């Protein structure tokens, strides 16, 4: 193609992007990323990256404390603190989505057993079909987990804004070992919980609204009463 020329396209910026640019965000070199649709067809998209320096947020005396406690019915518990008193626990429920992830994970385990059985019987045509079914289940599980991440972070930011909180405090769970719980379901939910991605996504969204995200040492945070500070009879995240 020798006879080509550049041309200009006028495109209205999304509201969030325009707001970040007004706050001093810098547009970095774009890149091309390869993505895949649900049908399996691949396509390429142009990705633009905005870089913004973190601003210091003045402490207003009101904090939204978060305890990441994934279970079969919820994904976290929040408490509001104004410097003098605490609010009642606010439970963030996601029972429907969590039950979907557990159901799909069980289907993936069943398919793994069927694949092993097909290998023993040398049913190679069936193996290809089972691998395809397993891949579809994994992609669906990944999409649901991403949906949970976006809903959870959006709900936290909205809760902090409605209660005029300038800071969101949560436990630093990097490097923590899986608790020795009897329930296999709880151990799976804890091990599969996306701590690092959640913190990164929460910080990105909080930065847009001038909210600070801080990590605290999780030691003894679940073994003492949040009101009087006395020692509780049972330890744990619940």
PDB file of C-alpha atoms in Angstrom:
ATOM      1  CA  UNK A   1       0.000   0.000   0.000  1.00  0.00           C
ATOM      2  CA  UNK A   2       1.977   2.960  -1.306  1.00  0.00           C
ATOM      3  CA  UNK A   3      -0.814   5.530  -1.677  1.00  0.00           C
ATOM      4  CA  UNK A   4      -1.948   6.035   1.903  1.00  0.00           C
ATOM      5  CA  UNK A   5      -2.332   9.104   4.075  1.00  0.00           C
ATOM      6  CA  UNK A   6      -3.130  10.035   7.667  1.00  0.00           C
ATOM      7  CA  UNK A   7      -6.589  11.309   8.524  1.00  0.00           C
ATOM      8  CA  UNK A   8      -8.090  12.735  11.695  1.00  0.00           C
ATOM      9  CA  UNK A   9     -11.002  11.191  13.616  1.00  0.00           C
ATOM     10  CA  UNK A  10     -12.959  13.266  16.113  1.00  0.00           C
ATOM     11  CA  UNK A  11     -13.927  11.184  19.123  1.00  0.00           C
ATOM     12  CA  UNK A  12     -15.549  12.374  22.346  1.00  0.00           C
ATOM     13  CA  UNK A  13     -13.586  11.295  25.419  1.00  0.00           C
ATOM     14  CA  UNK A  14     -15.374   9.237  28.085  1.00  0.00           C
ATOM     15  CA  UNK A  15     -16.244  11.260  31.183  1.00  0.00           C
ATOM     16  CA  UNK A  16     -13.822   9.358  33.446  1.00  0.00           C
ATOM     17  CA  UNK A  17     -10.916   9.789  30.998  1.00  0.00           C
ATOM     18  CA  UNK A  18     -11.606  13.525  30.588  1.00  0.00           C
ATOM     19  CA  UNK A  19     -11.693  13.937  34.387  1.00  0.00           C
ATOM     20  CA  UNK A  20      -8.335  12.179  34.808  1.00  0.00           C
ATOM     21  CA  UNK A  21      -6.743  14.333  32.106  1.00  0.00           C
ATOM     22  CA  UNK A  22      -7.988  17.468  33.896  1.00  0.00           C
ATOM     23  CA  UNK A  23      -6.367  16.218  37.117  1.00  0.00           C
ATOM     24  CA  UNK A  24      -2.990  15.981  35.407  1.00  0.00           C
ATOM     25  CA  UNK A  25      -2.941  12.421  34.062  1.00  0.00           C
ATOM     26  CA  UNK A  26      -0.470  11.842  31.233  1.00  0.00           C
ATOM     27  CA  UNK A  27      -1.244   9.792  28.145  1.00  0.00           C
ATOM     28  CA  UNK A  28       1.413   7.152  27.519  1.00  0.00           C
ATOM     29  CA  UNK A  29       2.253   5.360  24.288  1.00  0.00           C
ATOM     30  CA  UNK A  30      -0.668   3.179  23.169  1.00  0.00           C
ATOM     31  CA  UNK A  31      -0.280  -0.529  22.564  1.00  0.00           C
ATOM     32  CA  UNK A  32      -2.137  -3.203  20.613  1.00  0.00           C
ATOM     33  CA  UNK A  33      -3.539  -6.105  22.638  1.00  0.00           C
ATOM     34  CA  UNK A  34      -4.984  -9.393  21.421  1.00  0.00           C
ATOM     35  CA  UNK A  35      -8.333 -10.378  22.908  1.00  0.00           C
ATOM     36  CA  UNK A  36     -10.802 -13.190  22.460  1.00  0.00           C
ATOM     37  CA  UNK A  37     -14.580 -13.118  22.240  1.00  0.00           C
ATOM     38  CA  UNK A  38     -16.877 -15.640  23.947  1.00  0.00           C
ATOM     39  CA  UNK A  39     -17.296 -17.472  20.641  1.00  0.00           C
ATOM     40  CA  UNK A  40     -13.529 -18.056  20.502  1.00  0.00           C
ATOM     41  CA  UNK A  41     -12.824 -15.537  17.706  1.00  0.00           C
ATOM     42  CA  UNK A  42      -9.752 -13.365  18.306  1.00  0.00           C
ATOM     43  CA  UNK A  43      -9.517  -9.651  17.621  1.00  0.00           C
ATOM     44  CA  UNK A  44      -7.062  -6.806  18.231  1.00  0.00           C
ATOM     45  CA  UNK A  45      -7.763  -3.621  20.199  1.00  0.00           C
ATOM     46  CA  UNK A  46      -5.853  -0.377  20.638  1.00  0.00           C
ATOM     47  CA  UNK A  47      -5.178   0.228  24.355  1.00  0.00           C
ATOM     48  CA  UNK A  48      -4.423   3.677  25.770  1.00  0.00           C
ATOM     49  CA  UNK A  49      -2.631   4.003  29.116  1.00  0.00           C
ATOM     50  CA  UNK A  50      -3.041   6.956  31.489  1.00  0.00           C
ATOM     51  CA  UNK A  51      -0.460   7.589  34.195  1.00  0.00           C
ATOM     52  CA  UNK A  52      -1.259   9.729  37.233  1.00  0.00           C
ATOM     53  CA  UNK A  53       0.741  10.544  40.332  1.00  0.00           C
ATOM     54  CA  UNK A  54      -0.857   9.627  43.633  1.00  0.00           C
ATOM     55  CA  UNK A  55      -2.113  12.617  45.551  1.00  0.00           C
ATOM     56  CA  UNK A  56      -1.911  13.002  49.298  1.00  0.00           C
ATOM     57  CA  UNK A  57      -5.366  12.905  50.804  1.00  0.00           C
ATOM     58  CA  UNK A  58      -6.084  14.861  53.969  1.00  0.00           C
ATOM     59  CA  UNK A  59      -7.386  12.692  56.813  1.00  0.00           C
ATOM     60  CA  UNK A  60     -10.917  13.740  57.731  1.00  0.00           C
ATOM     61  CA  UNK A  61     -11.271  11.452  60.749  1.00  0.00           C
ATOM     62  CA  UNK A  62     -13.652   8.988  59.078  1.00  0.00           C
ATOM     63  CA  UNK A  63     -12.450   5.565  57.936  1.00  0.00           C
ATOM     64  CA  UNK A  64     -14.100   2.673  56.169  1.00  0.00           C
ATOM     65  CA  UNK A  65     -12.545  -0.496  57.578  1.00  0.00           C
ATOM     66  CA  UNK A  66     -12.780  -3.651  55.498  1.00  0.00           C
ATOM     67  CA  UNK A  67     -12.284  -7.281  56.484  1.00  0.00           C
ATOM     68  CA  UNK A  68     -11.874  -9.513  53.437  1.00  0.00           C
ATOM     69  CA  UNK A  69     -13.738 -12.635  54.501  1.00  0.00           C
ATOM     70  CA  UNK A  70     -14.879 -14.710  51.522  1.00  0.00           C
ATOM     71  CA  UNK A  71     -17.511 -17.276  52.471  1.00  0.00           C
ATOM     72  CA  UNK A  72     -20.421 -19.051  50.767  1.00  0.00           C
ATOM     73  CA  UNK A  73     -22.643 -15.983  51.147  1.00  0.00           C
ATOM     74  CA  UNK A  74     -20.416 -12.883  51.411  1.00  0.00           C
ATOM     75  CA  UNK A  75     -17.106 -11.437  50.263  1.00  0.00           C
ATOM     76  CA  UNK A  76     -16.363  -8.933  53.007  1.00  0.00           C
ATOM     77  CA  UNK A  77     -17.456  -7.050  56.131  1.00  0.00           C
ATOM     78  CA  UNK A  78     -17.177  -3.258  56.576  1.00  0.00           C
ATOM     79  CA  UNK A  79     -17.164  -1.011  59.652  1.00  0.00           C
ATOM     80  CA  UNK A  80     -17.311   2.799  59.726  1.00  0.00           C
ATOM     81  CA  UNK A  81     -15.102   4.620  62.256  1.00  0.00           C
ATOM     82  CA  UNK A  82     -15.338   8.372  62.914  1.00  0.00           C
ATOM     83  CA  UNK A  83     -12.578   8.639  65.517  1.00  0.00           C
ATOM     84  CA  UNK A  84     -14.785   7.979  68.525  1.00  0.00           C
ATOM     85  CA  UNK A  85     -17.202   5.145  67.739  1.00  0.00           C
ATOM     86  CA  UNK A  86     -17.762   2.276  65.314  1.00  0.00           C
ATOM     87  CA  UNK A  87     -20.809   1.469  63.271  1.00  0.00           C
ATOM     88  CA  UNK A  88     -22.505  -1.914  63.117  1.00  0.00           C
ATOM     89  CA  UNK A  89     -20.918  -4.402  60.685  1.00  0.00           C
ATOM     90  CA  UNK A  90     -21.978  -3.964  57.055  1.00  0.00           C
ATOM     91  CA  UNK A  91     -22.009  -7.338  55.275  1.00  0.00           C
ATOM     92  CA  UNK A  92     -21.273  -7.321  51.538  1.00  0.00           C
ATOM     93  CA  UNK A  93     -23.214 -10.227  50.111  1.00  0.00           C
ATOM     94  CA  UNK A  94     -22.602 -12.015  46.805  1.00  0.00           C
ATOM     95  CA  UNK A  95     -24.354 -15.323  47.400  1.00  0.00           C
ATOM     96  CA  UNK A  96     -25.591 -15.802  43.824  1.00  0.00           C
ATOM     97  CA  UNK A  97     -22.240 -15.162  42.152  1.00  0.00           C
ATOM     98  CA  UNK A  98     -20.282 -17.212  44.707  1.00  0.00           C
ATOM     99  CA  UNK A  99     -22.654 -20.178  44.260  1.00  0.00           C
ATOM    100  CA  UNK A 100     -22.086 -19.924  40.501  1.00  0.00           C
ATOM    101  CA  UNK A 101     -18.305 -20.078  40.940  1.00  0.00           C
ATOM    102  CA  UNK A 102     -18.600 -23.121  43.211  1.00  0.00           C
ATOM    103  CA  UNK A 103     -20.914 -24.872  40.748  1.00  0.00           C
ATOM    104  CA  UNK A 104     -18.614 -24.215  37.770  1.00  0.00           C
ATOM    105  CA  UNK A 105     -15.543 -25.298  39.767  1.00  0.00           C
ATOM    106  CA  UNK A 106     -17.262 -28.620  40.556  1.00  0.00           C
ATOM    107  CA  UNK A 107     -17.981 -29.073  36.839  1.00  0.00           C
ATOM    108  CA  UNK A 108     -14.293 -28.463  36.064  1.00  0.00           C
ATOM    109  CA  UNK A 109     -13.273 -31.122  38.629  1.00  0.00           C
ATOM    110  CA  UNK A 110     -15.741 -33.612  37.101  1.00  0.00           C
ATOM    111  CA  UNK A 111     -14.342 -32.949  33.631  1.00  0.00           C
ATOM    112  CA  UNK A 112     -10.801 -33.568  34.924  1.00  0.00           C
ATOM    113  CA  UNK A 113     -11.856 -37.020  36.167  1.00  0.00           C
ATOM    114  CA  UNK A 114     -13.550 -37.751  32.824  1.00  0.00           C
ATOM    115  CA  UNK A 115     -10.376 -36.719  30.954  1.00  0.00           C
ATOM    116  CA  UNK A 116      -8.265 -39.079  33.098  1.00  0.00           C
ATOM    117  CA  UNK A 117     -10.742 -41.883  32.435  1.00  0.00           C
ATOM    118  CA  UNK A 118     -10.721 -41.173  28.685  1.00  0.00           C
ATOM    119  CA  UNK A 119      -6.894 -41.353  28.662  1.00  0.00           C
ATOM    120  CA  UNK A 120      -6.998 -44.764  30.331  1.00  0.00           C
ATOM    121  CA  UNK A 121      -9.481 -46.021  27.738  1.00  0.00           C
ATOM    122  CA  UNK A 122      -7.579 -44.287  24.902  1.00  0.00           C
ATOM    123  CA  UNK A 123     -10.700 -42.460  23.716  1.00  0.00           C
ATOM    124  CA  UNK A 124      -8.768 -39.660  22.019  1.00  0.00           C
ATOM    125  CA  UNK A 125     -11.730 -38.142  20.140  1.00  0.00           C
ATOM    126  CA  UNK A 126     -13.598 -37.777  23.436  1.00  0.00           C
ATOM    127  CA  UNK A 127     -10.548 -36.223  25.106  1.00  0.00           C
ATOM    128  CA  UNK A 128     -10.547 -33.336  22.632  1.00  0.00           C
ATOM    129  CA  UNK A 129     -14.227 -32.675  23.327  1.00  0.00           C
ATOM    130  CA  UNK A 130     -13.703 -32.784  27.106  1.00  0.00           C
ATOM    131  CA  UNK A 131     -10.775 -30.373  26.936  1.00  0.00           C
ATOM    132  CA  UNK A 132     -12.965 -27.960  24.976  1.00  0.00           C
ATOM    133  CA  UNK A 133     -15.716 -28.190  27.588  1.00  0.00           C
ATOM    134  CA  UNK A 134     -13.201 -27.644  30.372  1.00  0.00           C
ATOM    135  CA  UNK A 135     -11.756 -24.573  28.648  1.00  0.00           C
ATOM    136  CA  UNK A 136     -15.223 -23.060  28.266  1.00  0.00           C
ATOM    137  CA  UNK A 137     -15.924 -23.616  31.968  1.00  0.00           C
ATOM    138  CA  UNK A 138     -12.631 -21.976  32.955  1.00  0.00           C
ATOM    139  CA  UNK A 139     -13.330 -18.932  30.766  1.00  0.00           C
ATOM    140  CA  UNK A 140     -16.800 -18.615  32.326  1.00  0.00           C
ATOM    141  CA  UNK A 141     -15.318 -18.884  35.825  1.00  0.00           C
ATOM    142  CA  UNK A 142     -12.764 -16.194  34.984  1.00  0.00           C
ATOM    143  CA  UNK A 143     -15.530 -13.868  33.710  1.00  0.00           C
ATOM    144  CA  UNK A 144     -17.619 -14.328  36.885  1.00  0.00           C
ATOM    145  CA  UNK A 145     -14.603 -13.673  39.133  1.00  0.00           C
ATOM    146  CA  UNK A 146     -13.910 -10.473  37.187  1.00  0.00           C
ATOM    147  CA  UNK A 147     -17.560  -9.481  37.619  1.00  0.00           C
ATOM    148  CA  UNK A 148     -17.315 -10.031  41.382  1.00  0.00           C
ATOM    149  CA  UNK A 149     -14.156  -7.908  41.501  1.00  0.00           C
ATOM    150  CA  UNK A 150     -15.758  -4.972  39.663  1.00  0.00           C
ATOM    151  CA  UNK A 151     -19.011  -5.081  41.651  1.00  0.00           C
ATOM    152  CA  UNK A 152     -17.172  -5.351  44.977  1.00  0.00           C
ATOM    153  CA  UNK A 153     -14.801  -2.434  44.331  1.00  0.00           C
ATOM    154  CA  UNK A 154     -17.631  -0.245  42.987  1.00  0.00           C
ATOM    155  CA  UNK A 155     -19.743  -0.967  46.068  1.00  0.00           C
ATOM    156  CA  UNK A 156     -16.875  -0.064  48.411  1.00  0.00           C
ATOM    157  CA  UNK A 157     -16.174   3.245  46.658  1.00  0.00           C
ATOM    158  CA  UNK A 158     -19.890   4.113  46.715  1.00  0.00           C
ATOM    159  CA  UNK A 159     -20.107   3.231  50.424  1.00  0.00           C
ATOM    160  CA  UNK A 160     -17.076   5.391  51.221  1.00  0.00           C
ATOM    161  CA  UNK A 161     -18.447   8.363  49.251  1.00  0.00           C
ATOM    162  CA  UNK A 162     -21.934   8.131  50.804  1.00  0.00           C
ATOM    163  CA  UNK A 163     -20.421   8.211  54.314  1.00  0.00           C
ATOM    164  CA  UNK A 164     -17.818  10.919  53.497  1.00  0.00           C
ATOM    165  CA  UNK A 165     -14.851   8.614  54.215  1.00  0.00           C
ATOM    166  CA  UNK A 166     -11.458   9.813  53.048  1.00  0.00           C
ATOM    167  CA  UNK A 167      -9.705   6.505  53.788  1.00  0.00           C
ATOM    168  CA  UNK A 168     -10.385   2.831  53.182  1.00  0.00           C
ATOM    169  CA  UNK A 169      -8.363   0.550  55.483  1.00  0.00           C
ATOM    170  CA  UNK A 170      -8.000  -3.174  54.865  1.00  0.00           C
ATOM    171  CA  UNK A 171      -5.761  -6.016  55.982  1.00  0.00           C
ATOM    172  CA  UNK A 172      -2.481  -6.702  54.239  1.00  0.00           C
ATOM    173  CA  UNK A 173      -2.909 -10.398  53.394  1.00  0.00           C
ATOM    174  CA  UNK A 174       0.083 -10.731  51.053  1.00  0.00           C
ATOM    175  CA  UNK A 175       2.020 -13.884  51.875  1.00  0.00           C
ATOM    176  CA  UNK A 176      -0.534 -15.142  54.407  1.00  0.00           C
ATOM    177  CA  UNK A 177      -1.013 -18.913  54.626  1.00  0.00           C
ATOM    178  CA  UNK A 178      -4.330 -20.658  54.045  1.00  0.00           C
ATOM    179  CA  UNK A 179      -6.110 -21.139  57.390  1.00  0.00           C
ATOM    180  CA  UNK A 180      -6.514 -24.697  58.661  1.00  0.00           C
ATOM    181  CA  UNK A 181     -10.304 -24.749  58.344  1.00  0.00           C
ATOM    182  CA  UNK A 182     -12.324 -27.965  58.286  1.00  0.00           C
ATOM    183  CA  UNK A 183     -14.528 -26.782  55.429  1.00  0.00           C
ATOM    184  CA  UNK A 184     -13.033 -27.506  51.996  1.00  0.00           C
ATOM    185  CA  UNK A 185     -15.297 -24.877  50.458  1.00  0.00           C
ATOM    186  CA  UNK A 186     -13.954 -22.104  52.715  1.00  0.00           C
ATOM    187  CA  UNK A 187     -10.364 -23.172  52.081  1.00  0.00           C
ATOM    188  CA  UNK A 188     -10.993 -23.046  48.325  1.00  0.00           C
ATOM    189  CA  UNK A 189     -12.661 -19.618  48.518  1.00  0.00           C
ATOM    190  CA  UNK A 190      -9.794 -18.217  50.604  1.00  0.00           C
ATOM    191  CA  UNK A 191      -7.077 -19.669  48.340  1.00  0.00           C
ATOM    192  CA  UNK A 192      -8.800 -18.450  45.154  1.00  0.00           C
ATOM    193  CA  UNK A 193      -9.500 -14.946  46.489  1.00  0.00           C
ATOM    194  CA  UNK A 194      -7.806 -12.296  44.295  1.00  0.00           C
ATOM    195  CA  UNK A 195      -6.091 -10.179  47.005  1.00  0.00           C
ATOM    196  CA  UNK A 196      -3.505  -8.459  44.818  1.00  0.00           C
ATOM    197  CA  UNK A 197      -5.863  -7.698  41.917  1.00  0.00           C
ATOM    198  CA  UNK A 198      -8.521  -6.449  44.326  1.00  0.00           C
ATOM    199  CA  UNK A 199      -6.143  -3.980  46.023  1.00  0.00           C
ATOM    200  CA  UNK A 200      -4.811  -2.719  42.678  1.00  0.00           C
ATOM    201  CA  UNK A 201      -8.312  -2.222  41.254  1.00  0.00           C
ATOM    202  CA  UNK A 202      -9.584  -0.579  44.448  1.00  0.00           C
ATOM    203  CA  UNK A 203      -6.669   1.874  44.480  1.00  0.00           C
ATOM    204  CA  UNK A 204      -7.264   2.791  40.836  1.00  0.00           C
ATOM    205  CA  UNK A 205     -10.944   3.587  41.450  1.00  0.00           C
ATOM    206  CA  UNK A 206     -10.333   5.296  44.803  1.00  0.00           C
ATOM    207  CA  UNK A 207      -7.743   7.608  43.225  1.00  0.00           C
ATOM    208  CA  UNK A 208     -10.394   9.044  40.879  1.00  0.00           C
ATOM    209  CA  UNK A 209     -12.504  10.160  43.863  1.00  0.00           C
ATOM    210  CA  UNK A 210      -9.634  11.318  46.093  1.00  0.00           C
ATOM    211  CA  UNK A 211      -9.954   8.389  48.527  1.00  0.00           C
ATOM    212  CA  UNK A 212      -6.863   6.902  50.155  1.00  0.00           C
ATOM    213  CA  UNK A 213      -6.400   3.123  50.478  1.00  0.00           C
ATOM    214  CA  UNK A 214      -4.127   1.924  53.303  1.00  0.00           C
ATOM    215  CA  UNK A 215      -3.032  -1.584  54.321  1.00  0.00           C
ATOM    216  CA  UNK A 216      -2.796  -2.538  57.996  1.00  0.00           C
ATOM    217  CA  UNK A 217      -1.161  -5.446  59.789  1.00  0.00           C
ATOM    218  CA  UNK A 218      -3.813  -8.215  60.141  1.00  0.00           C
ATOM    219  CA  UNK A 219      -2.358  -9.459  63.431  1.00  0.00           C
ATOM    220  CA  UNK A 220      -5.039  -9.633  66.172  1.00  0.00           C
ATOM    221  CA  UNK A 221      -7.538  -7.692  64.013  1.00  0.00           C
ATOM    222  CA  UNK A 222     -10.044 -10.560  64.214  1.00  0.00           C
ATOM    223  CA  UNK A 223      -9.325 -11.708  67.784  1.00  0.00           C
ATOM    224  CA  UNK A 224     -10.434  -8.522  69.566  1.00  0.00           C
ATOM    225  CA  UNK A 225     -13.829  -6.827  69.822  1.00  0.00           C
ATOM    226  CA  UNK A 226     -14.065  -3.792  67.480  1.00  0.00           C
ATOM    227  CA  UNK A 227     -16.023  -1.856  70.157  1.00  0.00           C
ATOM    228  CA  UNK A 228     -14.335  -2.478  73.529  1.00  0.00           C
ATOM    229  CA  UNK A 229     -11.069  -4.115  72.415  1.00  0.00           C
ATOM    230  CA  UNK A 230     -11.502  -7.136  74.707  1.00  0.00           C
ATOM    231  CA  UNK A 231     -10.217 -10.584  73.739  1.00  0.00           C
ATOM    232  CA  UNK A 232     -12.752 -12.760  71.931  1.00  0.00           C
ATOM    233  CA  UNK A 233     -13.317 -16.414  72.758  1.00  0.00           C
ATOM    234  CA  UNK A 234     -12.735 -17.668  69.207  1.00  0.00           C
ATOM    235  CA  UNK A 235     -10.179 -16.525  66.673  1.00  0.00           C
ATOM    236  CA  UNK A 236     -10.733 -16.326  62.952  1.00  0.00           C
ATOM    237  CA  UNK A 237     -12.035 -14.105  60.204  1.00  0.00           C
ATOM    238  CA  UNK A 238     -15.650 -14.779  60.985  1.00  0.00           C
TER     239      UNK A 238
END
